[in-house]
Coordinates of C-alpha atoms and ligand atoms in Angstrom, one line a residue:
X1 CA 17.4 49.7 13.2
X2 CA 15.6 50.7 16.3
X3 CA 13.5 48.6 18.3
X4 CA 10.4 50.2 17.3
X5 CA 11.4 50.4 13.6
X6 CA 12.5 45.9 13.9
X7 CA 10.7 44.9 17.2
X8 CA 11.0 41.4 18.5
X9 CA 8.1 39.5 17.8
X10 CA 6.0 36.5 18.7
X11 CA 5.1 33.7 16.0
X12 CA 1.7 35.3 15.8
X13 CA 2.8 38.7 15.7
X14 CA 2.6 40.0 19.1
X15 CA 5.8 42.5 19.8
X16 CA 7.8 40.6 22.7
X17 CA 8.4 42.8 25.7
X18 CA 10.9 40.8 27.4
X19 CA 13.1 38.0 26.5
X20 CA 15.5 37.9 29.2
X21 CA 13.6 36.9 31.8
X22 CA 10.7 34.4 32.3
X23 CA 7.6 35.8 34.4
X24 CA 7.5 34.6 37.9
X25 CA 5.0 35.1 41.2
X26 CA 7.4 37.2 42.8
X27 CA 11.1 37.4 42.2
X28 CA 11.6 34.0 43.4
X29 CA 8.2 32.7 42.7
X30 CA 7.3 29.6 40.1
X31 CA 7.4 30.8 36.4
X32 CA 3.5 31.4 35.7
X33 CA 2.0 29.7 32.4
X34 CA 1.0 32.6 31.3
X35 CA 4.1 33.5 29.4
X36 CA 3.1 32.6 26.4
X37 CA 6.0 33.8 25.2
X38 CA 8.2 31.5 27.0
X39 CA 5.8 28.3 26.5
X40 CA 6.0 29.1 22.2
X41 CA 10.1 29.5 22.4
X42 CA 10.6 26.3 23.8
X43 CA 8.1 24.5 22.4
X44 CA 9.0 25.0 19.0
X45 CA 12.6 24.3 20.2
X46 CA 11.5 21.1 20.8
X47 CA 10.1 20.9 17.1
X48 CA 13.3 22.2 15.4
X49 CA 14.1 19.1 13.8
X50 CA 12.3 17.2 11.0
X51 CA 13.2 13.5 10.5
X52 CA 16.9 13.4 8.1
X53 CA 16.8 11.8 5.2
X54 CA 17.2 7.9 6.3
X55 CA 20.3 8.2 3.2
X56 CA 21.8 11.0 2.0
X57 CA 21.3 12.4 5.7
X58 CA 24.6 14.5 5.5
X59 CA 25.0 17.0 2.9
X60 CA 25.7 20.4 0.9
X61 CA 23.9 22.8 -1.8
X62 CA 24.4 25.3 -3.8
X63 CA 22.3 27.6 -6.4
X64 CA 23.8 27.8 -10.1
X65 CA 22.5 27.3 -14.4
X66 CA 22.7 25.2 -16.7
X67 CA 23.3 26.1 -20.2
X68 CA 22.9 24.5 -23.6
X69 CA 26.3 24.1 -25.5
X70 CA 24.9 21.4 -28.1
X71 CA 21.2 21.7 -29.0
X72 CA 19.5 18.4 -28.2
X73 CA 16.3 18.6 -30.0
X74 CA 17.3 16.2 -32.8
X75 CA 16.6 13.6 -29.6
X76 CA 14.4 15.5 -27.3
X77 CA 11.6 17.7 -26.7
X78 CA 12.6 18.8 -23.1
X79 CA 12.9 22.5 -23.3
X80 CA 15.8 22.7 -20.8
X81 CA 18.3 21.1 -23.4
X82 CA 16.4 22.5 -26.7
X83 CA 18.3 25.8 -28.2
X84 CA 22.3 27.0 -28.0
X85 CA 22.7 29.1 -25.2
X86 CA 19.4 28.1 -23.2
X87 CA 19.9 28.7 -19.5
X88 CA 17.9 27.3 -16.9
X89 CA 18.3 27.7 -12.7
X90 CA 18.6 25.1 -10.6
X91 CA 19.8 23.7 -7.5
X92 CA 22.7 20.5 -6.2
X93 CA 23.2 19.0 -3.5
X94 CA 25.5 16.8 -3.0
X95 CA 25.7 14.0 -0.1
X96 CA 27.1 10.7 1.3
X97 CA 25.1 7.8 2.0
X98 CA 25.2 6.2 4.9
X99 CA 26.1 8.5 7.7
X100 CA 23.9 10.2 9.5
X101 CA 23.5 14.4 9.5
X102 CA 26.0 14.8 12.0
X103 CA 28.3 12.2 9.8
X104 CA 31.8 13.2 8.3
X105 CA 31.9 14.1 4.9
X106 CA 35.5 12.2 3.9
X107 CA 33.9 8.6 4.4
X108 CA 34.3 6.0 1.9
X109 CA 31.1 5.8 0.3
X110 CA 29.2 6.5 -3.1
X111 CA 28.1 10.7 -3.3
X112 CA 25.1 12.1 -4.2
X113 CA 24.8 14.0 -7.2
X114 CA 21.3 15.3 -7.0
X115 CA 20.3 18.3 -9.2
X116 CA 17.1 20.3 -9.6
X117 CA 16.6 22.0 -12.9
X118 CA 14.0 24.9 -12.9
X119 CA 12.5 24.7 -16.0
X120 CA 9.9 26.3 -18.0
X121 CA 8.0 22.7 -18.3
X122 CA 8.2 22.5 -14.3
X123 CA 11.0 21.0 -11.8
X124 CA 13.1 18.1 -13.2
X125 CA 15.1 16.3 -11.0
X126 CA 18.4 13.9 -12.2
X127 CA 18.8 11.9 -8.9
X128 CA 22.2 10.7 -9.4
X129 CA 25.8 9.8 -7.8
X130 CA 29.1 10.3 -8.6
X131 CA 30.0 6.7 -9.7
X132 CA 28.2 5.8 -12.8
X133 CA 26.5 2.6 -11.3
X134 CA 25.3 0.9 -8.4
X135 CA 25.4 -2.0 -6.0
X136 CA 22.5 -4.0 -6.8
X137 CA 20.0 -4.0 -9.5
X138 CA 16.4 -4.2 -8.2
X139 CA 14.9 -1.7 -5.9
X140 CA 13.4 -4.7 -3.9
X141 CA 16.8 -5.6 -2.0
X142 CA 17.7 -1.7 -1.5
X143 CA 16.3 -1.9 2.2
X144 CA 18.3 -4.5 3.0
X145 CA 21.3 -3.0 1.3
X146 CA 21.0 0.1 3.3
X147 CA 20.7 -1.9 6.5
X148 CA 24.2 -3.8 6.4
X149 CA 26.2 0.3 5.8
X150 CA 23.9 1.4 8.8
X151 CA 24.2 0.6 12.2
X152 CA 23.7 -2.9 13.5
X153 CA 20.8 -3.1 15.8
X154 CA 22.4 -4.7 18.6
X155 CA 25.6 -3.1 19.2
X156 CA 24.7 0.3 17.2
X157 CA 28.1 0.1 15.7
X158 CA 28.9 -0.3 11.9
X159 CA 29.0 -3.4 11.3
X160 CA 31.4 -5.1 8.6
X161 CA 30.2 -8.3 8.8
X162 CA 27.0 -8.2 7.4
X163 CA 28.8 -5.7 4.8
X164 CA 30.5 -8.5 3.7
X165 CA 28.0 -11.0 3.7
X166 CA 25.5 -8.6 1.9
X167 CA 28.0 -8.0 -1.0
X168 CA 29.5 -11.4 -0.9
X169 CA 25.9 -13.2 -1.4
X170 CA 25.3 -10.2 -3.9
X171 CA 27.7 -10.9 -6.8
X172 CA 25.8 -7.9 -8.8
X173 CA 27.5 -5.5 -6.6
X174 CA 31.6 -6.6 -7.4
X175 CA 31.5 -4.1 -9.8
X176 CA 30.2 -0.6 -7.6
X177 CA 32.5 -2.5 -4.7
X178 CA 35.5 -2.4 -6.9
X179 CA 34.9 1.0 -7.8
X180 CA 33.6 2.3 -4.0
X181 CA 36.7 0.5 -2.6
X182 CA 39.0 2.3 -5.3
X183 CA 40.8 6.1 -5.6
X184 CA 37.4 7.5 -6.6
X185 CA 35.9 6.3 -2.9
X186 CA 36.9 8.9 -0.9
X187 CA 36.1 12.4 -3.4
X188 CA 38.9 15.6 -2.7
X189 CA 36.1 17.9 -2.2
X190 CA 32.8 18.2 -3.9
X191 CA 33.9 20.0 -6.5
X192 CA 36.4 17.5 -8.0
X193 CA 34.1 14.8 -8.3
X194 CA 31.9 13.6 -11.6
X195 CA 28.4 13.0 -11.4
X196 CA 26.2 10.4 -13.3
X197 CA 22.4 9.6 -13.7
X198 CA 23.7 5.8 -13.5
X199 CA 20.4 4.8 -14.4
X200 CA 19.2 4.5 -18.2
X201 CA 16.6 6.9 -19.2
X202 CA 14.4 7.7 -22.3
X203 CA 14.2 10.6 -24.2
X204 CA 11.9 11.8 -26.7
X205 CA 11.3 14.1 -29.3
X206 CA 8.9 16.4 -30.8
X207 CA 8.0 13.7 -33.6
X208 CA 7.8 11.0 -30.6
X209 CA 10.5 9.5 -31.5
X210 CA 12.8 7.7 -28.9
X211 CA 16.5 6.7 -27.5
X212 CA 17.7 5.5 -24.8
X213 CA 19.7 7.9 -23.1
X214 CA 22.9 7.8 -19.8
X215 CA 24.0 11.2 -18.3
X216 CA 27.2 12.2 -17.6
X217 CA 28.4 15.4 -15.7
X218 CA 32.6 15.7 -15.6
X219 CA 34.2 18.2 -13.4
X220 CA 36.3 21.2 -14.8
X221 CA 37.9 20.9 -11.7
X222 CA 39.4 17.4 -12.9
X223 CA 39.0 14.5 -10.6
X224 CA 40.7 14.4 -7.9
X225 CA 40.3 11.7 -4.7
X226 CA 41.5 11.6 -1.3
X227 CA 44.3 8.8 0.1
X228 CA 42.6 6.6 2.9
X229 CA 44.6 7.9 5.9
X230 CA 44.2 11.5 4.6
X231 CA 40.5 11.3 4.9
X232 CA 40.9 10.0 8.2
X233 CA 42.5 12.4 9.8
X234 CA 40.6 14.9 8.1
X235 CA 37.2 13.3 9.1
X236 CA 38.7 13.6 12.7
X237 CA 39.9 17.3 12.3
X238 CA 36.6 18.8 10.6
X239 CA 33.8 16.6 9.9
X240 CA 32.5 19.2 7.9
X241 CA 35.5 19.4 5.0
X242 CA 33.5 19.1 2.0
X243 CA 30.6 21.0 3.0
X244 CA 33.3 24.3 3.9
X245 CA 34.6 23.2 0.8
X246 CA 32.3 23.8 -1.6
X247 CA 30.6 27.2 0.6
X248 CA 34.2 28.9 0.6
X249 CA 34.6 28.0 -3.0
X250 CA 31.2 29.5 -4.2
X251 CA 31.5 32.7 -1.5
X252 CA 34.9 33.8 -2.4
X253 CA 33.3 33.3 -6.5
X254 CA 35.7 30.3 -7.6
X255 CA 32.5 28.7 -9.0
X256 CA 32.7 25.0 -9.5
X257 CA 31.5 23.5 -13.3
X258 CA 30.9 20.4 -15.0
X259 CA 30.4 19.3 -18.7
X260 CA 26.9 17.6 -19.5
X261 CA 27.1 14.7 -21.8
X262 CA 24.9 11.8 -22.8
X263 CA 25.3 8.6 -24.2
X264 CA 22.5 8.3 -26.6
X265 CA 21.4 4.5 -27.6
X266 CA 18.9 3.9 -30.2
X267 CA 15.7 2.3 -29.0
X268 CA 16.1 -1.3 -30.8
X269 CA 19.7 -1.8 -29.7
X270 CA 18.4 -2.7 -26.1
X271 CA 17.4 -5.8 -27.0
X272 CA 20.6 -6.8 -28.9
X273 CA 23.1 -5.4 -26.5
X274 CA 25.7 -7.4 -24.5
X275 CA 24.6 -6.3 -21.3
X276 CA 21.5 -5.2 -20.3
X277 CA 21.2 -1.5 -20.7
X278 CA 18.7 -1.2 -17.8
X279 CA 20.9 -3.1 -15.4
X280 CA 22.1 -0.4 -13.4
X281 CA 25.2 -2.6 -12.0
X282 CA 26.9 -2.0 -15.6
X283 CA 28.0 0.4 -17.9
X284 CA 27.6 1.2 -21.6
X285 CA 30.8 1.1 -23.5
X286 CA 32.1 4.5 -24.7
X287 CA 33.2 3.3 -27.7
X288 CA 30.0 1.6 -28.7
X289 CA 28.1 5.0 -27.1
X290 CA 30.1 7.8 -27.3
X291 CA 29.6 10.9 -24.8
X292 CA 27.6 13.8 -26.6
X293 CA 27.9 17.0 -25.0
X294 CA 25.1 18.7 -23.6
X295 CA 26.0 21.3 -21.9
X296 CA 27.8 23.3 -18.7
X297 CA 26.4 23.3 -15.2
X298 CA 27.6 26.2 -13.0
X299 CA 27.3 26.6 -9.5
X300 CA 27.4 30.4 -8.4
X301 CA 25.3 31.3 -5.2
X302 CA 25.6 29.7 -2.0
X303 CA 22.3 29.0 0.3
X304 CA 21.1 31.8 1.9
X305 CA 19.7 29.5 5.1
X306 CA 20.9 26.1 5.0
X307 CA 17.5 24.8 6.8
X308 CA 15.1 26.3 4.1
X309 CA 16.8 25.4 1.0
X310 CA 19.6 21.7 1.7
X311 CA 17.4 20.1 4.4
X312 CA 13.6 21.1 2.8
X313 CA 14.8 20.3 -0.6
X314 CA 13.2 17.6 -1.8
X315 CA 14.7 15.5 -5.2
X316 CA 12.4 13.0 -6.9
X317 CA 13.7 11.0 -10.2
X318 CA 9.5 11.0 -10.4
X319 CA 10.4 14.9 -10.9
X320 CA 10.3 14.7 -14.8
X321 CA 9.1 17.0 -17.9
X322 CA 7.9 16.6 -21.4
X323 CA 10.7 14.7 -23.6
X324 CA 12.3 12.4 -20.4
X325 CA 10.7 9.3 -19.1
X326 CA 11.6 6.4 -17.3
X327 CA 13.3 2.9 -18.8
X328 CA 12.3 -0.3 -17.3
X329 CA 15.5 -0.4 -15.2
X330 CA 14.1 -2.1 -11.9
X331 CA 16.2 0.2 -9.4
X332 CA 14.9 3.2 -11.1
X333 CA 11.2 2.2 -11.3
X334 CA 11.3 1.3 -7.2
X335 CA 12.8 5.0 -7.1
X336 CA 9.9 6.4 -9.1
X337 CA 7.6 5.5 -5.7
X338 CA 9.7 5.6 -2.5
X339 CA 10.9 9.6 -3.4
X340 CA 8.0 11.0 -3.2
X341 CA 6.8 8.6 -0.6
X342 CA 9.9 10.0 1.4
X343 CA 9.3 13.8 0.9
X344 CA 5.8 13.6 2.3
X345 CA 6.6 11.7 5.2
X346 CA 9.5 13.8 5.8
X347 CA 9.1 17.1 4.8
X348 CA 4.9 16.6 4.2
X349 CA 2.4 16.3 2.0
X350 CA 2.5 19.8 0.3
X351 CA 6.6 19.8 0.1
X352 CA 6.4 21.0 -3.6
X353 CA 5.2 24.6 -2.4
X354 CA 8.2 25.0 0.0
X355 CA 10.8 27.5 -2.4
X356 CA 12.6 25.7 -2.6
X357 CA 10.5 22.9 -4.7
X358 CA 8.2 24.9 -6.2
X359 CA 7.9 24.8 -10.0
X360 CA 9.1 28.4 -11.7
X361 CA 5.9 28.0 -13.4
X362 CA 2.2 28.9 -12.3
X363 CA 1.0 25.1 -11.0
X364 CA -2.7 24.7 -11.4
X365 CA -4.4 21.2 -10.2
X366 CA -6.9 19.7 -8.4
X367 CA -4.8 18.9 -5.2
X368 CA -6.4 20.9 -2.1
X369 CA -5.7 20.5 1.6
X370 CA -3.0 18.7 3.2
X371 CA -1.0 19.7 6.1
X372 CA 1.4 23.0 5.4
X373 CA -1.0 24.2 2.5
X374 CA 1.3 26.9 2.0
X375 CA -0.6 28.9 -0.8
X376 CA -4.5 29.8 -1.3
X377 CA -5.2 26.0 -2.1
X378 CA -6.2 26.8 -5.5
X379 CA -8.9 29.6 -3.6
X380 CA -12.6 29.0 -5.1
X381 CA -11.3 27.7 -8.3
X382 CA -13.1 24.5 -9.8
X383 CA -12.0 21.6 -8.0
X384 CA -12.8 18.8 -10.2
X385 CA -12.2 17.4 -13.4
X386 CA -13.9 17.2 -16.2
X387 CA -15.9 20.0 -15.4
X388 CA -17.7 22.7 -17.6
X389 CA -15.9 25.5 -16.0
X390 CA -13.0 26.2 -17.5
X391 CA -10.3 24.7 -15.3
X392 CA -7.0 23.0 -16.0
X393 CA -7.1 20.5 -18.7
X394 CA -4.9 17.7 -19.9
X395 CA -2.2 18.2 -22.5
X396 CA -2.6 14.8 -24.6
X397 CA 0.6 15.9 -26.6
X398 CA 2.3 15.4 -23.2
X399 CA 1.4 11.9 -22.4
X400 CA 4.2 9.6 -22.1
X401 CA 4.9 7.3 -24.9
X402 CA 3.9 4.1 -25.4
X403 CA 6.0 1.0 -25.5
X404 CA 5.4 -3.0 -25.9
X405 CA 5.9 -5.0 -22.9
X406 CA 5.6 -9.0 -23.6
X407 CA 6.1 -12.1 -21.4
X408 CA 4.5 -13.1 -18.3
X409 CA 3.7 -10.8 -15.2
X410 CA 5.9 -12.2 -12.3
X411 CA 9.1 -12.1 -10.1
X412 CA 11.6 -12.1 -12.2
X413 CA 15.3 -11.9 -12.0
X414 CA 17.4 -10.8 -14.6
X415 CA 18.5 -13.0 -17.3
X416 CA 22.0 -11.9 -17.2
X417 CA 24.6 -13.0 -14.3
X418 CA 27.7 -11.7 -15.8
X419 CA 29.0 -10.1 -12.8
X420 CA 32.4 -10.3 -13.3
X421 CA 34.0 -8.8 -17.0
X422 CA 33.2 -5.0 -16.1
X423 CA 34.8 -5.2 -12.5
X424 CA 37.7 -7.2 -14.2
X425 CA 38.1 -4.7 -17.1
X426 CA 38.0 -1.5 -14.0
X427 CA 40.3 -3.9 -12.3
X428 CA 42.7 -4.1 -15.4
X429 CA 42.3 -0.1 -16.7
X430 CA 43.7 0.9 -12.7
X431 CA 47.6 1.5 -13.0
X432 CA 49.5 -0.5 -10.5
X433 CA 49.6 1.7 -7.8
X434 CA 45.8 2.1 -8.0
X435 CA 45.7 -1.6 -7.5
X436 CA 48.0 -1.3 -4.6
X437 CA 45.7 1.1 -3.3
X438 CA 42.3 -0.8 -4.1
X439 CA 43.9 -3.9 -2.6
X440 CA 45.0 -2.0 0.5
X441 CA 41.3 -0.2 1.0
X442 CA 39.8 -4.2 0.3
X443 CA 41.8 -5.7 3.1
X444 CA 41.6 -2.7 5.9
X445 CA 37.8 -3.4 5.4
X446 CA 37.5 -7.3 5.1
X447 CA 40.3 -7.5 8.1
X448 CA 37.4 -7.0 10.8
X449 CA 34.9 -9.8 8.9
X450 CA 34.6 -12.5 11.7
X451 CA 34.0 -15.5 9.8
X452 CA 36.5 -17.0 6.9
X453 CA 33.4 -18.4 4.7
X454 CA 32.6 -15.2 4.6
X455 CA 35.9 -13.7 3.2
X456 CA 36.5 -17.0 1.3
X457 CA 33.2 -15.9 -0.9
X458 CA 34.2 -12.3 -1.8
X459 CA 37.5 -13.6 -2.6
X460 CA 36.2 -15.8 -5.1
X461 CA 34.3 -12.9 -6.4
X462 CA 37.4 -11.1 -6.9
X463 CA 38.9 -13.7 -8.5
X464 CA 36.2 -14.2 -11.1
X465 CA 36.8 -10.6 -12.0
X466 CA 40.9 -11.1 -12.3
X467 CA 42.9 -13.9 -10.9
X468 CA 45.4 -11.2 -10.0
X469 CA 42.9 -9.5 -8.4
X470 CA 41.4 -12.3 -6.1
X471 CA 45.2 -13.2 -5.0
X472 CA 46.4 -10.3 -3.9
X473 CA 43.1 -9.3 -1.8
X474 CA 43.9 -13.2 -0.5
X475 CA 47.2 -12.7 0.1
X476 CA 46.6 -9.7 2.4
X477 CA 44.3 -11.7 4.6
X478 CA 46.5 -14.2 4.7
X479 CA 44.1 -16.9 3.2
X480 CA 44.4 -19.6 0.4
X481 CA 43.0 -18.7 -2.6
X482 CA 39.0 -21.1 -2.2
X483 CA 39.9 -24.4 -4.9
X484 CA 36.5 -24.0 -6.2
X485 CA 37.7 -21.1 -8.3
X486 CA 41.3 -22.7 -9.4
Ligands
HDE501 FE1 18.3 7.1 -3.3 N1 17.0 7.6 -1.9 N2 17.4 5.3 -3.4 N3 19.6 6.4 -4.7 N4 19.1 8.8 -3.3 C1 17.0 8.8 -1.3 O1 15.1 10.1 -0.7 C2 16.2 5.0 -2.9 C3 19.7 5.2 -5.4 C4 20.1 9.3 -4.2 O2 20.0 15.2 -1.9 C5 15.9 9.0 -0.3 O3 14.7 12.2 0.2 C6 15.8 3.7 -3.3 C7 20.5 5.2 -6.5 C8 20.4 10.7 -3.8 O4 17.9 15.0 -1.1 C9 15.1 7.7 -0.6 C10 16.8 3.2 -4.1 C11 20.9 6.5 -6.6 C12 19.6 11.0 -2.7 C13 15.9 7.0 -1.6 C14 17.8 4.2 -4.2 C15 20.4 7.2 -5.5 C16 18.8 9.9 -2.4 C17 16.3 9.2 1.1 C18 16.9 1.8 -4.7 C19 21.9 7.1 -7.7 C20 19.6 12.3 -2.0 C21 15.6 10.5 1.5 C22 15.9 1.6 -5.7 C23 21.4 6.9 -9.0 C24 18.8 13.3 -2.6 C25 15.1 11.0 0.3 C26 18.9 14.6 -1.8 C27 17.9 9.8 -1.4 C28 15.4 5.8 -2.0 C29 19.0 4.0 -4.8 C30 20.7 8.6 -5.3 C31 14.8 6.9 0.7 C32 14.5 3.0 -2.9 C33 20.7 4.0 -7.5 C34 21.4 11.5 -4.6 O5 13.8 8.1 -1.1

């Protein structure tokens, strides 16, 4: 293409007539201010960056479908999984949690699994990870959480003391820990890793009728996980692993899959059940819930720009559509606010009409203005509601359902402090050498903890879960098993 046919232009259009060299009095003379051209360059330089993501800094996408192999209908109205054979676009991507942008991607640490359906009923976004549950069970301790696996303030270093101390004065997290500190830790690649909602949801159908609901994506790739020192070297070698991973995988058309399936539990068994179903530190049993398949999930076209479409994508588990609404699961309702809350500090008020989060379907609101307004802002439409002419209206039919609350208003903690049967039945499920390794991963990390009390308490944790469990973690730092637990 010649220049005249693809000239070099300015942000506001102006053709660039040189951009070699900056304009000077004389030769050797100060550069003048008038080059605008110069003064836009590197002032947008400086503006390159917009704040990372303060989790899920570091991370990968990729474009694919998702098609209906088991019509759903009988328990919910959501379009994307009514019909055999409905496809709907959408976008992944998947993360790690703690590191930052520049982080490696073979760390030990939980992945996100965080997918964007396009649907005909707008976005809806299943914010999940690739371990079916999570370290603590009410969004109010998550800050806190996040600050023991980020740097401490003083040294800037990671810090596994107050790791330690977090989870050992958080029994609710033994069972995530065993799991984190396990085979399934440290994923192979992207692509051999299973995804989960973790949280309960609730689906409902065309007759409003509802069930409680838990998703589950498995990999066609089968699982497959990375030994400690493996991941270490590799973290060294080419921080970037997983992301090549899963861009060579997609470009050279050896496109990654995973099965959809859902637990389904009816609405009046969440009072009765052993656990609390909205505790998002424990599982359902499969046997008491078994996994219904939904569907397959391909993923077939790699980001054109990874700026435009990974860091302005934006994943909200507010992001829902007719037919899937929120349980009372604490962690999930604190999620339902700080999303969105993040997007628009991050990304900015209007981040929904960036392409890559705008709905595939026409959006018409009362929203104007904002920073970024990207489109006409809704032109010389109406801008109010109720009005007498003729703008959007409310779809009662769409109105989420309603459900009896009862008891008191107030800070309250769960009423259920089993902690320890679900990490002792993962315990007792591993095969011995998955112990060996669990145990092994447990006491590299504990090793650097400073203070014995502080050890002493996780040990006892383990314990609870499995005596067998609790000694050998002991017996690898060299410390008595605590009396209080003999
Ligand atoms: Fe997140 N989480 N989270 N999280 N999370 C974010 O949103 C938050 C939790 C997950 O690829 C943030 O855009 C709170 C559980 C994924 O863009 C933030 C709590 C699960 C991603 C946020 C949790 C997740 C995030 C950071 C406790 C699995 C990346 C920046 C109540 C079920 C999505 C942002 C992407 C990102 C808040 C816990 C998964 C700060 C308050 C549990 C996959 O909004």
């Amino acid at each position: 293409m010649s220049k005249e046919t693809n000239p070099l232009r300015t942000a506001t259009g102006a053709p660039v007539g040189d951009n070699q060299n900056s304009m000077t009095a004389g030769s050797r003379g100060p550069t003048l201010i008038q080059d605008i051209h110069l003064l836009e360059k590197l002032a947008h330089f400086n503006r390159e960056r917009v704040p990372e993501r303060v989790v899920h800094a570091k991370g990968a996408g990729a474009h694919g479908y998702f098609k209906v192999t088991n019509d759903m209908s009988e328990y919910t109205k959501a379009k994307l999984f009514n019909g055999l054979g409905k496809r709907t676009p959408l976008f992944v991507r998947f993360s790690t949690v703690a590191g930052e942008l520049g982080s490696a991607d073979t760390v030990r640490d939980p992945r996100g699994f965080a997918v964007k359906f396009y649907t005909e009923e707008g976005n809806y976004d299943l914010v999940g990870n690739n371990t079916p549950i999570f370290f603590i069970r009410d969004a109010i301790k998550f800050p806190d959480f996040i600050h023991t696996q980020k740097r401490d303030p003083r040294t800037h270093l990671k810090n596994p003391n107050a790791v330690w101390d977090f989870w050992s004065l958080s029994p609710e997290s033994l069972h995530q820990v065993t799991y984190l500190m396990g085979d399934r830790g440290i994923p192979a690649t992207y692509r051999h890793m299973n995804g989960y909602g973790s949280h309960t949801f609730k689906w409902v159908n065309a007759k409003g009728e509802a069930v409680w609901v838990k998703y589950h994506f498995k990999t066609e790739q089968t699982v497959k996980n990375m030994a400690s020192d493996v991941a270490a070297k590799i973290a060294g070698e080419n921080p970037d692993y997983h992301t090549e991973d899963l861009f060579n995988a997609i470009e050279k058309g050896d496109f990654p899959a995973w099965k959809l399936y859902v637990q389904i539990m009816p609405l009046e068994d969440a009072d009765s059940y052993r656990f609390d179903p909205f505790d998002v530190t424990k599982v359902w049993s499969h046997k008491d819930y078994p996994l219904i398949e939904v569907g397959r999930m391909v993923l077939n076209r790699n980001p054109e720009n990874y700026f435009a479409e990974v860091e302005q994508a934006t994943f909200s588990p507010g992001t829902l559509v007719p037919g899937i609404e929120p349980s009372p699961d604490k962690m999930l309702q604190g999620r339902l606010f700080a999303y969105s809350d993040a997007h628009r500090y991050r990304v900015g008020a209007n981040h929904n009409l960036l392409p890559i989060n705008r709905p595939r379907v026409e959006v018409n609101n009362y929203q104007r203005d904002g920073a970024m307004r990207l489109d006409n802002n809704g032109g010389g439409s109406v801008y109010y509601e109720p009005n007498s002419y003729g703008g959007p209206q409310e779809v009662p039919e769409h109105r989420q359902t309603p459900f009896t609350v009862s008891g008191n208003a107030g800070q309250t903690a769960y009423d259920q402090e089993d902690h320890y049967t679900q990490p002792g039945d993962l315990y007792r499920l591993m095969s011995e050498e998955e112990r060996t390794r669990l145990v092994e991963n447990i006491v590299a990390a504990m090793k650097p903890v400073e203070r014995d009390d502080i050890k002493f308490r996780q040990i006892q944790h383990f314990y609870k879960a499995d005596p067998e469990y609790g000694e050998r973690v002991a017996k690898g730092l060299n410390l008595p098993i605590p009396q209080e637990v003999k």
